[in-house]
Amino acid sequence: MDVIIYHNPSCGTSRNALKLIRHVGVEPHVIEYLKSPPSRAMVAWLVQRTGAPLRDLMREKGTPFAELGLESPGLTDDKLLDAMEAHPILLNRPLVVSPLGVRLCRPSEVVLDLLPAGDLKPFIKEDGEVVIDAAGRRVTR
């Protein structure tokens, strides 16, 4: 299975999603999007594939979102894409692409919806939260 993760190694959610992908036996293409930002056209395509509004894929915390006045509801997607192109940190993460779809994987266990549904082994996130229990069942909260 071909999987791409737009990853920030400084982000715990992104690290957990990457570990979950590898945990099910898939080695993804890892794109550290702050070092190799996706093009404006790629961001637009990713957003379209998620089926979510562009704003749902924008990160506010730890970004210049407020300083750039991006909270204004009157801003067009073109203006928001301009900002994301100039400031890749505005792209929320982790964003995962697989043959099963494209999703912003927050929380990280959302990534399991994009992966093969075979036998799952137990998995615990960095913070100790159980995602897959000893019986191989996804734990929902």
XYZ file of C-alpha atoms in Angstrom, residues 6-134:
129
model
C 2.991 15.108 5.610
C 4.930 14.995 8.838
C 6.420 17.273 11.451
C 8.787 15.294 13.698
C 8.357 17.916 16.440
C 4.638 17.111 16.711
C 3.560 14.238 18.992
C 0.364 13.640 17.009
C 2.379 13.383 13.812
C 4.924 11.042 15.441
C 2.122 8.798 16.725
C 0.447 8.671 13.294
C 3.760 7.720 11.664
C 4.327 5.008 14.269
C 0.808 3.647 13.709
C 1.374 3.461 9.954
C 4.588 1.525 10.497
C 2.926 -0.539 13.232
C 0.510 -2.050 10.706
C 3.416 -2.955 8.414
C 3.334 -0.075 5.945
C 6.454 1.996 5.268
C 5.144 5.394 4.169
C 6.714 8.108 2.092
C 7.512 10.689 4.758
C 7.436 14.312 3.675
C 8.710 16.696 6.314
C 6.536 19.481 4.976
C 8.423 22.273 6.740
C 11.622 21.248 4.890
C 9.861 20.355 1.610
C 6.568 22.247 1.536
C 3.870 21.011 -0.824
C 3.040 23.366 -3.676
C -0.022 25.550 -3.541
C -1.649 23.271 -6.147
C -0.857 20.193 -4.024
C -2.350 21.778 -0.905
C -5.493 22.648 -2.874
C -5.681 19.057 -4.179
C -5.180 17.601 -0.687
C -7.903 19.834 0.724
C -10.278 18.872 -2.080
C -9.570 15.167 -1.479
C -10.355 15.443 2.246
C -13.770 16.883 1.457
C -13.263 19.366 4.292
C -13.118 23.153 4.072
C -9.615 24.600 3.699
C -9.866 26.240 7.123
C -10.184 22.767 8.699
C -6.642 22.007 7.519
C -5.123 25.212 8.851
C -3.166 25.275 12.061
C -3.594 28.266 14.352
C -1.504 27.357 17.404
C 2.206 28.086 17.068
C 1.772 29.764 13.684
C 1.411 33.319 12.330
C -2.339 32.685 11.835
C -3.483 35.541 14.113
C -0.742 37.981 13.072
C -1.741 37.502 9.426
C -5.404 38.155 10.230
C -6.449 34.765 8.889
C -9.372 34.465 11.286
C -11.359 36.861 9.094
C -14.323 34.900 7.666
C -14.272 37.092 4.533
C -10.944 35.709 3.305
C -11.191 33.600 0.183
C -9.559 30.201 -0.177
C -7.132 31.836 -2.618
C -5.981 34.238 0.104
C -5.689 31.387 2.610
C -3.697 29.308 0.107
C -1.409 32.317 -0.456
C -0.746 32.424 3.281
C -0.144 28.670 3.467
C 2.267 28.848 0.541
C 4.223 31.644 2.253
C 4.014 29.979 5.699
C 3.937 26.152 5.420
C 3.579 25.879 9.206
C -0.063 26.857 8.631
C -0.755 23.407 7.155
C -2.082 21.254 9.965
C -0.527 17.855 10.470
C -0.290 15.005 10.065
C -1.980 14.846 6.709
C -2.040 11.304 5.317
C -2.703 10.137 1.768
C -3.512 6.494 0.971
C -5.529 4.612 -1.638
C -8.368 4.782 0.910
C -8.436 8.586 1.025
C -6.834 11.717 2.422
C -7.345 12.777 6.020
C -6.022 15.134 8.612
C -5.153 12.581 11.288
C -6.025 14.410 14.464
C -6.232 12.473 16.683
C -3.480 10.252 15.329
C -5.565 7.056 15.427
C -7.709 8.439 12.578
C -4.884 7.151 10.370
C -6.158 3.607 10.956
C -9.141 4.456 8.717
C -6.682 4.851 5.824
C -4.757 1.611 6.366
C -5.370 -2.101 5.760
C -7.797 -3.507 8.329
C -5.840 -6.688 9.059
C -5.029 -8.153 12.451
C -4.016 -5.335 14.746
C -1.426 -5.650 17.472
C -1.574 -3.597 20.684
C -0.488 0.016 20.342
C -0.016 2.722 22.966
C 0.646 6.369 22.109
C 3.598 8.339 23.485
C 1.365 9.775 26.212
C 0.270 6.309 27.375
C -3.168 6.342 25.724
C -4.166 2.899 24.451
C -5.204 2.975 20.779
C -5.291 -0.768 20.097
C -5.912 -3.040 23.086
C -4.373 -6.447 23.861
